[in-house]
XYZ file of N, CA, C and O in Angstrom:
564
model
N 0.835 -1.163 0.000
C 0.000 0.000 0.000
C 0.891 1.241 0.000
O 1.692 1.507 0.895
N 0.715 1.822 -0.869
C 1.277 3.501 -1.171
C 0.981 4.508 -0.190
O -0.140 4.996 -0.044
N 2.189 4.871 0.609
C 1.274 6.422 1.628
C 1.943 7.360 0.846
O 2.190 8.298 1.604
N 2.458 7.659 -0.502
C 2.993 8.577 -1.017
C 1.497 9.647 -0.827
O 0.516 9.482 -0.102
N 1.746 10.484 -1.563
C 0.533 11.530 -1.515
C 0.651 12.138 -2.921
O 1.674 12.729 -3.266
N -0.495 11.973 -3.789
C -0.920 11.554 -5.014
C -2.229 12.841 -5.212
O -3.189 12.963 -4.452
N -2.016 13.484 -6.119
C -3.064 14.287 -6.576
C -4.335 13.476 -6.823
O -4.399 12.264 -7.026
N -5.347 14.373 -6.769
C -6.543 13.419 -6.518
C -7.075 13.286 -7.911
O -8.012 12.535 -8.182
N -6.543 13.925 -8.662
C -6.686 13.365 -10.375
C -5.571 13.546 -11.152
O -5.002 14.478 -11.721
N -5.346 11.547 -10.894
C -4.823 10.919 -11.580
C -4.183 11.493 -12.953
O -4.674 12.441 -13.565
N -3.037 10.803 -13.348
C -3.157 10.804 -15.094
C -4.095 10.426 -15.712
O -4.221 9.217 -15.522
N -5.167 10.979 -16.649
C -6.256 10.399 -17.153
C -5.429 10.291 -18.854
O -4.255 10.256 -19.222
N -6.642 10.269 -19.490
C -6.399 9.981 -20.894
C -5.977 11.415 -21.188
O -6.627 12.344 -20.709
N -5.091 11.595 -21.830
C -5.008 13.218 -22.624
C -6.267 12.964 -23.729
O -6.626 11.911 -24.256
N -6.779 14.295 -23.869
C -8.245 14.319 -24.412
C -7.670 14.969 -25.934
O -6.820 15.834 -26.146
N -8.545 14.135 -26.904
C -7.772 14.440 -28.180
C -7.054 15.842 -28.789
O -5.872 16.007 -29.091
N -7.952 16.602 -28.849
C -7.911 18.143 -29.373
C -6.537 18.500 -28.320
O -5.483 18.783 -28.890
N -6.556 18.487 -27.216
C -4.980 18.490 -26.865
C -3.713 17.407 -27.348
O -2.505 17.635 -27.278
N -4.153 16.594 -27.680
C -3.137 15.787 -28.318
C -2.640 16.260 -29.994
O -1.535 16.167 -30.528
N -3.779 16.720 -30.458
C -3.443 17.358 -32.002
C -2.868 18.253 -31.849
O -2.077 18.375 -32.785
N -2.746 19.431 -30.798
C -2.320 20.790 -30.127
C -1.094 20.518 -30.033
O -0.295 21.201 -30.674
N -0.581 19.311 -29.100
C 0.883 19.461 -28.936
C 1.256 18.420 -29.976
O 2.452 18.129 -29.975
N 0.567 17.857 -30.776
C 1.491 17.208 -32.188
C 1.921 18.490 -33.014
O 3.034 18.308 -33.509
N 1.399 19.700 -33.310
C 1.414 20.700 -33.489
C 2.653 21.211 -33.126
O 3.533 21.560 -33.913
N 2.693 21.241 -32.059
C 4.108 22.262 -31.016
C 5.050 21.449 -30.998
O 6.159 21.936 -30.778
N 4.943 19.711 -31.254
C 5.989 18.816 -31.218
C 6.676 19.201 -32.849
O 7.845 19.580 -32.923
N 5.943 19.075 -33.909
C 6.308 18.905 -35.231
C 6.690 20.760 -35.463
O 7.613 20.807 -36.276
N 6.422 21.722 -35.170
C 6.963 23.369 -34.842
C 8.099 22.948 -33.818
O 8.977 23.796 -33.658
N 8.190 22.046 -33.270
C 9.801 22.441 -32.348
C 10.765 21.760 -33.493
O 11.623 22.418 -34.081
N 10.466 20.032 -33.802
C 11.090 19.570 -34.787
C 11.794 20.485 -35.510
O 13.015 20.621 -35.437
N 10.525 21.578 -36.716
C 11.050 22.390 -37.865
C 11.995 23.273 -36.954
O 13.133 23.158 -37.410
N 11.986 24.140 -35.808
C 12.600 24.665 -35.708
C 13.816 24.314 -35.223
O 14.535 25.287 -34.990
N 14.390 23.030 -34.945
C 15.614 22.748 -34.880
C 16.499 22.911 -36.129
O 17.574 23.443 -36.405
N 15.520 22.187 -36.766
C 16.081 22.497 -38.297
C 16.576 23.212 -38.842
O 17.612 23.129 -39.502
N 15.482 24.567 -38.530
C 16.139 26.014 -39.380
C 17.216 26.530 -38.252
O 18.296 27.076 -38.473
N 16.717 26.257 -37.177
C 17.827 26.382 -36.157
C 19.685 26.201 -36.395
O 20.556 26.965 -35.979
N 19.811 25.250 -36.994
C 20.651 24.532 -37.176
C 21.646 25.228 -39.185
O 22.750 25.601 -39.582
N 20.287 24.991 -39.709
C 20.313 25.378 -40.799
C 21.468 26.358 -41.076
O 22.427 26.300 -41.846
N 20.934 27.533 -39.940
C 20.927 28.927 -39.946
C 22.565 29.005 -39.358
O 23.332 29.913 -39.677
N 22.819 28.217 -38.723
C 24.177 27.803 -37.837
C 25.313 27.424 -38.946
O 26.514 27.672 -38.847
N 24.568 26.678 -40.166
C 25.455 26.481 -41.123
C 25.937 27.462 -41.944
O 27.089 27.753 -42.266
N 24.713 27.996 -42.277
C 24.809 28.907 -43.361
C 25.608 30.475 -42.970
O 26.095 31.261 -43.783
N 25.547 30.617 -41.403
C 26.359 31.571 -41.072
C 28.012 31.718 -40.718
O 28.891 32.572 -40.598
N 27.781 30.225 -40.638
C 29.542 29.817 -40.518
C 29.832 29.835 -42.367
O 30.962 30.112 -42.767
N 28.740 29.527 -43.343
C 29.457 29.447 -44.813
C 29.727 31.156 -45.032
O 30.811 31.602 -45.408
N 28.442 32.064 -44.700
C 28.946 33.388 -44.357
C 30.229 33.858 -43.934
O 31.099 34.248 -44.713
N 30.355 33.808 -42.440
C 31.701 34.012 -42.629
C 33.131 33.323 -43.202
O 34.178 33.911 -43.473
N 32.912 32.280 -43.271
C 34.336 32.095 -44.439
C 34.249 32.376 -45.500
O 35.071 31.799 -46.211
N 33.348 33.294 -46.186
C 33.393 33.883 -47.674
C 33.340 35.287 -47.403
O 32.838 36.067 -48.212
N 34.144 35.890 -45.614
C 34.012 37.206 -45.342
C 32.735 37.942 -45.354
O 32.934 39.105 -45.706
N 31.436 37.683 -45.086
C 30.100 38.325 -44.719
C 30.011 38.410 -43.739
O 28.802 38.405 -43.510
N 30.881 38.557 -42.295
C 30.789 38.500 -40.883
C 30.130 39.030 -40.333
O 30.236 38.894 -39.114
N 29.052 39.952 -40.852
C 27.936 41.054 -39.724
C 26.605 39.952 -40.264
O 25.662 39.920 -39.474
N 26.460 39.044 -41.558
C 26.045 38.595 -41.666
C 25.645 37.018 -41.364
O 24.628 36.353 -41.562
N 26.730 36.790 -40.882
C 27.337 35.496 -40.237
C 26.677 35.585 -38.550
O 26.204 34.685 -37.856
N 26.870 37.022 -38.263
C 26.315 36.964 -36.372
C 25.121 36.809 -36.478
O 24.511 36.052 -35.723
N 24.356 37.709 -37.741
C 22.947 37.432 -37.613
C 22.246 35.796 -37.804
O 21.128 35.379 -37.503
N 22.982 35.369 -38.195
C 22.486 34.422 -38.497
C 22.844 33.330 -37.497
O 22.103 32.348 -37.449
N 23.807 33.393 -36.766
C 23.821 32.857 -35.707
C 23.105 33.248 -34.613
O 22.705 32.408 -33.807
N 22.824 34.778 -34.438
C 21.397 35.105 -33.770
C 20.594 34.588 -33.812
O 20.290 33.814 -32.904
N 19.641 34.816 -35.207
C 18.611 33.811 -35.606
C 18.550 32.167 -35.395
O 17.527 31.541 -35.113
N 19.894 31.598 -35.597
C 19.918 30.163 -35.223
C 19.647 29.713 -33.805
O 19.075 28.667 -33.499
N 20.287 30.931 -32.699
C 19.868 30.804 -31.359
C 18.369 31.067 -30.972
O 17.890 30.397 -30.056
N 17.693 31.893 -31.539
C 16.666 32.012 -31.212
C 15.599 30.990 -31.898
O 14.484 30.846 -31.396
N 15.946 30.373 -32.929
C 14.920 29.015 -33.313
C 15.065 28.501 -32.349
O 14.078 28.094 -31.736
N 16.434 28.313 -31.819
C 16.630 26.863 -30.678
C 16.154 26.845 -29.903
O 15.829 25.791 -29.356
N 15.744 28.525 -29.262
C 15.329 28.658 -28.091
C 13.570 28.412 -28.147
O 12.963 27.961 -27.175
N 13.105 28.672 -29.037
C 11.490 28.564 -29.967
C 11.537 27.030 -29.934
O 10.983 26.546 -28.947
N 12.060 26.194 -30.771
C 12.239 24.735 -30.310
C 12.096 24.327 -29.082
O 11.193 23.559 -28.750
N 13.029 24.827 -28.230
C 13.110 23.708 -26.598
C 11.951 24.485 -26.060
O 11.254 24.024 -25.156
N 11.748 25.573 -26.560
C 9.734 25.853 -25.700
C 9.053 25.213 -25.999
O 8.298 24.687 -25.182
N 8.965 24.841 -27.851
C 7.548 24.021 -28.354
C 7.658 22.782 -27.568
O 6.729 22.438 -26.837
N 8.777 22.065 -27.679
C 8.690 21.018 -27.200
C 8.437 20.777 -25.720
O 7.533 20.154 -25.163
N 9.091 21.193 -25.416
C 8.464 21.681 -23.534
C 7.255 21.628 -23.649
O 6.674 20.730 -23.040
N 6.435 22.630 -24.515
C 5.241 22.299 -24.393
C 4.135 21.519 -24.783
O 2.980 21.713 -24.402
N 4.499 20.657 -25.529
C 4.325 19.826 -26.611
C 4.128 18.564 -24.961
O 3.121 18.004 -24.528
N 5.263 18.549 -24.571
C 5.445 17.410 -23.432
C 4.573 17.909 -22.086
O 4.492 17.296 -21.022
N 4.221 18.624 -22.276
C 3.419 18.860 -21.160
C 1.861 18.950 -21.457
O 0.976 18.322 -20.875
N 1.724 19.819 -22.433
C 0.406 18.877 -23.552
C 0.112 17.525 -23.260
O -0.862 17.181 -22.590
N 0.967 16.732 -23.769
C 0.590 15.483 -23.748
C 0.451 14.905 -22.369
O -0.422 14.083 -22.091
N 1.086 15.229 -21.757
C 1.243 14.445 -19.815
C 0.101 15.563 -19.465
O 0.322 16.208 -18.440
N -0.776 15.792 -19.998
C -1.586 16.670 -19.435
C -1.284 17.814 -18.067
O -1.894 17.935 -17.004
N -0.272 18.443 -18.525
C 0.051 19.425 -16.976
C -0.362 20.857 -17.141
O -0.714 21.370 -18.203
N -0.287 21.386 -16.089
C -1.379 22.745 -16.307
C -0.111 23.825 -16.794
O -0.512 24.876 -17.294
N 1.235 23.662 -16.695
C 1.790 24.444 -16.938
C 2.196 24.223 -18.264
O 2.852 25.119 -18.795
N 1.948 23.256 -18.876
C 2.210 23.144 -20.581
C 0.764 23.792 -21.188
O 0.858 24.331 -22.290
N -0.480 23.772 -20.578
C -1.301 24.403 -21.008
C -1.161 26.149 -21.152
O -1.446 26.800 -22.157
N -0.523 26.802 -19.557
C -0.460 27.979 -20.017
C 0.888 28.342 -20.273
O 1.240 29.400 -19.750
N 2.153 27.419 -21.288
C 2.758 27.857 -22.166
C 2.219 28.211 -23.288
O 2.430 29.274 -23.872
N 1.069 26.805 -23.843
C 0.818 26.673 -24.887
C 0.042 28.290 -25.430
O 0.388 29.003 -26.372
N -1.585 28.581 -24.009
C -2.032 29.574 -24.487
C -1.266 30.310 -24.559
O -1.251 30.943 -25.615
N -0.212 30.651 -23.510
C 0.643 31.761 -23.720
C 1.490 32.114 -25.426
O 1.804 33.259 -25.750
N 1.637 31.380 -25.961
C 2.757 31.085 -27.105
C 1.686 31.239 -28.350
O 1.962 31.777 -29.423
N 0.434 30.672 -28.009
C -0.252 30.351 -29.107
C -1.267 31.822 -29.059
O -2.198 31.971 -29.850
N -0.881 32.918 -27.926
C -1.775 34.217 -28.044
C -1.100 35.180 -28.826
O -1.556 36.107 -29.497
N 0.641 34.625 -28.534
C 1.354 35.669 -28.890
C 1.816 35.434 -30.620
O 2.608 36.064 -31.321
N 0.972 34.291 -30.903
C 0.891 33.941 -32.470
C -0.098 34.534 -32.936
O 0.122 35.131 -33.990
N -1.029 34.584 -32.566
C -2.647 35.197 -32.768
C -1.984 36.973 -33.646
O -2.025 37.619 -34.693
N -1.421 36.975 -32.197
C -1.052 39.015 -32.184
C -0.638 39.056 -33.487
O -1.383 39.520 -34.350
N 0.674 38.545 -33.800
C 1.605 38.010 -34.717
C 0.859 38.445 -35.921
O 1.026 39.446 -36.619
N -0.364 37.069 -36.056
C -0.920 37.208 -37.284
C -2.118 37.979 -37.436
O -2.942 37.632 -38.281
N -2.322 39.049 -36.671
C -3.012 40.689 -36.962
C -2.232 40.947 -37.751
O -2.405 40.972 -38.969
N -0.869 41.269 -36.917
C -0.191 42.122 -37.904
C -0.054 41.823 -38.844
O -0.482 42.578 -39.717
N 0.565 40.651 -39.226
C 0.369 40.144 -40.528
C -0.559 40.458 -41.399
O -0.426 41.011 -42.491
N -1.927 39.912 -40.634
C -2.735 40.495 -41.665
C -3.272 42.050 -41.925
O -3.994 42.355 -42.874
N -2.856 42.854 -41.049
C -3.405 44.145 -41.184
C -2.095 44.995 -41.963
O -2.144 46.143 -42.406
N -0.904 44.038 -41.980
C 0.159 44.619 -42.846
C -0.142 44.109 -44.018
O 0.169 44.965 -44.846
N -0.649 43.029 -44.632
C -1.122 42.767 -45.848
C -0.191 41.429 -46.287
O -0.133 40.938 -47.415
N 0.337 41.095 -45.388
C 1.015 39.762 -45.682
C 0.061 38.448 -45.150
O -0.071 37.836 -44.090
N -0.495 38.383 -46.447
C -1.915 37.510 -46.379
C -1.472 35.904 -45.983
O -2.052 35.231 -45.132
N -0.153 35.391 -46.911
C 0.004 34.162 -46.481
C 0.591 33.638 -44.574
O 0.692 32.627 -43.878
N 0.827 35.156 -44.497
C 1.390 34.947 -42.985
C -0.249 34.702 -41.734
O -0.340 34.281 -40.581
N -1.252 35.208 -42.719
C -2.107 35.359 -41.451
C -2.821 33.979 -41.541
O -3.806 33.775 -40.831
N -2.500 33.318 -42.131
C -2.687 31.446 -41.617
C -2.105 31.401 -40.224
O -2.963 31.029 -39.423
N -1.044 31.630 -39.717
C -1.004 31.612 -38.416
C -2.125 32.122 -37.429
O -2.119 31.744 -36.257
N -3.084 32.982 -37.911
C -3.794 33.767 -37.097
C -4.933 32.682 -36.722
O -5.564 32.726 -35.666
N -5.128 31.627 -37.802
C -6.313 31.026 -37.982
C -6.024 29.675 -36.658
O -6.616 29.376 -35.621
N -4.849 29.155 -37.353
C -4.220 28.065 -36.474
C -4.383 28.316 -34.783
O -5.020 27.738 -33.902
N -3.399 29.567 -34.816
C -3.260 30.071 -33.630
C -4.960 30.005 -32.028
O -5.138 29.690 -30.851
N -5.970 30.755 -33.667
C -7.268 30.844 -32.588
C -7.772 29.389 -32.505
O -8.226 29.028 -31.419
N -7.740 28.388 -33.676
C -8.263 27.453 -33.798
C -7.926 26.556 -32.299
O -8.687 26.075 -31.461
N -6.470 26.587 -32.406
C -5.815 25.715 -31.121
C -6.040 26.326 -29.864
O -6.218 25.475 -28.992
N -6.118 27.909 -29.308
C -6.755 28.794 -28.231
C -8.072 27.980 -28.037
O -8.250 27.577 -26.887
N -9.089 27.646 -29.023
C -10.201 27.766 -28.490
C -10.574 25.721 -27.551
O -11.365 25.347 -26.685
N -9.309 24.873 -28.525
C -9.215 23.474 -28.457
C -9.134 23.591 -27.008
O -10.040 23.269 -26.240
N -7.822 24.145 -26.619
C -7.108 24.221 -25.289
C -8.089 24.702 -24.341
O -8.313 23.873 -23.459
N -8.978 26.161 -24.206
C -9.754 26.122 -23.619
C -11.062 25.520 -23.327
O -11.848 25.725 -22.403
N -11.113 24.589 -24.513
C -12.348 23.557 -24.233
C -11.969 22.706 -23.259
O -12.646 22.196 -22.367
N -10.551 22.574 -23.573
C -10.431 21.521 -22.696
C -9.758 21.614 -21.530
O -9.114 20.612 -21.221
N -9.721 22.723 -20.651
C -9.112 23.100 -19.776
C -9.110 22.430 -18.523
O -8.075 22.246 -17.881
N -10.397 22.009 -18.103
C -10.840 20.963 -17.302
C -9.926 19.686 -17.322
O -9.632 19.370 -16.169
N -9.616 19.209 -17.863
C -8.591 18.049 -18.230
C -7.167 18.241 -17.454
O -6.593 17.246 -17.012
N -6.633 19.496 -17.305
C -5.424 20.374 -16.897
C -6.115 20.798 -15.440
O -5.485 21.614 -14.768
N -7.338 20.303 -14.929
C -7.620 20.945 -13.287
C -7.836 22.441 -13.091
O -7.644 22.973 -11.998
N -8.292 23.193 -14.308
C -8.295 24.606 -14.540
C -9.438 24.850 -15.028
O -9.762 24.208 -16.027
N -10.420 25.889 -14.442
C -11.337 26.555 -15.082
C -11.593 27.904 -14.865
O -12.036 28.415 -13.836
N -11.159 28.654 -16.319
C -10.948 29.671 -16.470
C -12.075 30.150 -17.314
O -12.595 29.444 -18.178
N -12.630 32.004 -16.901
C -13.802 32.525 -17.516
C -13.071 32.972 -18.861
O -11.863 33.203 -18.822
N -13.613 33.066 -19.760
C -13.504 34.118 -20.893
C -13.628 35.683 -20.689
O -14.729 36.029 -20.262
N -13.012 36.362 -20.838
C -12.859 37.551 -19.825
C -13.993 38.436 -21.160
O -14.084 39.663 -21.128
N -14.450 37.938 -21.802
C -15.629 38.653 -22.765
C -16.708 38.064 -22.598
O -17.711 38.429 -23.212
């Protein structure tokens, strides 16, 4: 017999629409290792052909995919283990995509505001299913 001390709800099933959410943030951390990495190459081919202000940026940029990566996935893994703090990465990350793709679209970069769609689509998954994460939160509208 266990006297550990055990939250009173269990691991349950992760409930689908969160599971598509962080396949989402799993396969966005994936790509961004990629370009992550990419970007790591292409700035080291930069500077040995002497482009060196162009070479930092791009090692900038390579750090900051990486850092976009080990969040998605963070949250991606906490998605799935159903924890309340991968939920408010996710809204957190997935509001500040939303913003993102205003601008996008109110700047007129139409193919960018697919993010806007994604972004609310997965906001509204996550808060359906918030209950699942031990959280119930109002809609502040």
């Amino acid at each position: 017999m266990s006297t550990g001390r055990r939250s009173s709800r269990n691991r349950t099933e992760t409930p689908q629409k969160t599971k598509l959410v962080g396949g989402l943030f799993a396969v966005g951390g994936v790509l961004s290792v990629l370009s992550g990495l990419s970007l790591f190459v292409a700035s080291s081919q930069l500077g040995d052909i002497g482009m060196g202000g162009l070479a930092g940026l791009g090692a900038i940029l390579g750090t900051v995919f990486l850092a976009i990566a080990g969040a998605s996935i963070a949250i991606a893994y906490g998605l799935w283990n159903v924890k309340s703090w991968g939920w408010y990465g996710a809204v957190g990350l997935l509001g500040f995509e939303a913003v993102t793709g205003i601008w996008a679209l109110l700047s007129g970069v139409g193919v960018l505001s697919i993010t806007l769609v994604v972004a609310v689509v997965a906001l509204w998954a996550l808060w359906d299913e918030q209950s699942a994460f031990g959280l119930d939160h109002e809609l502040p509208i």
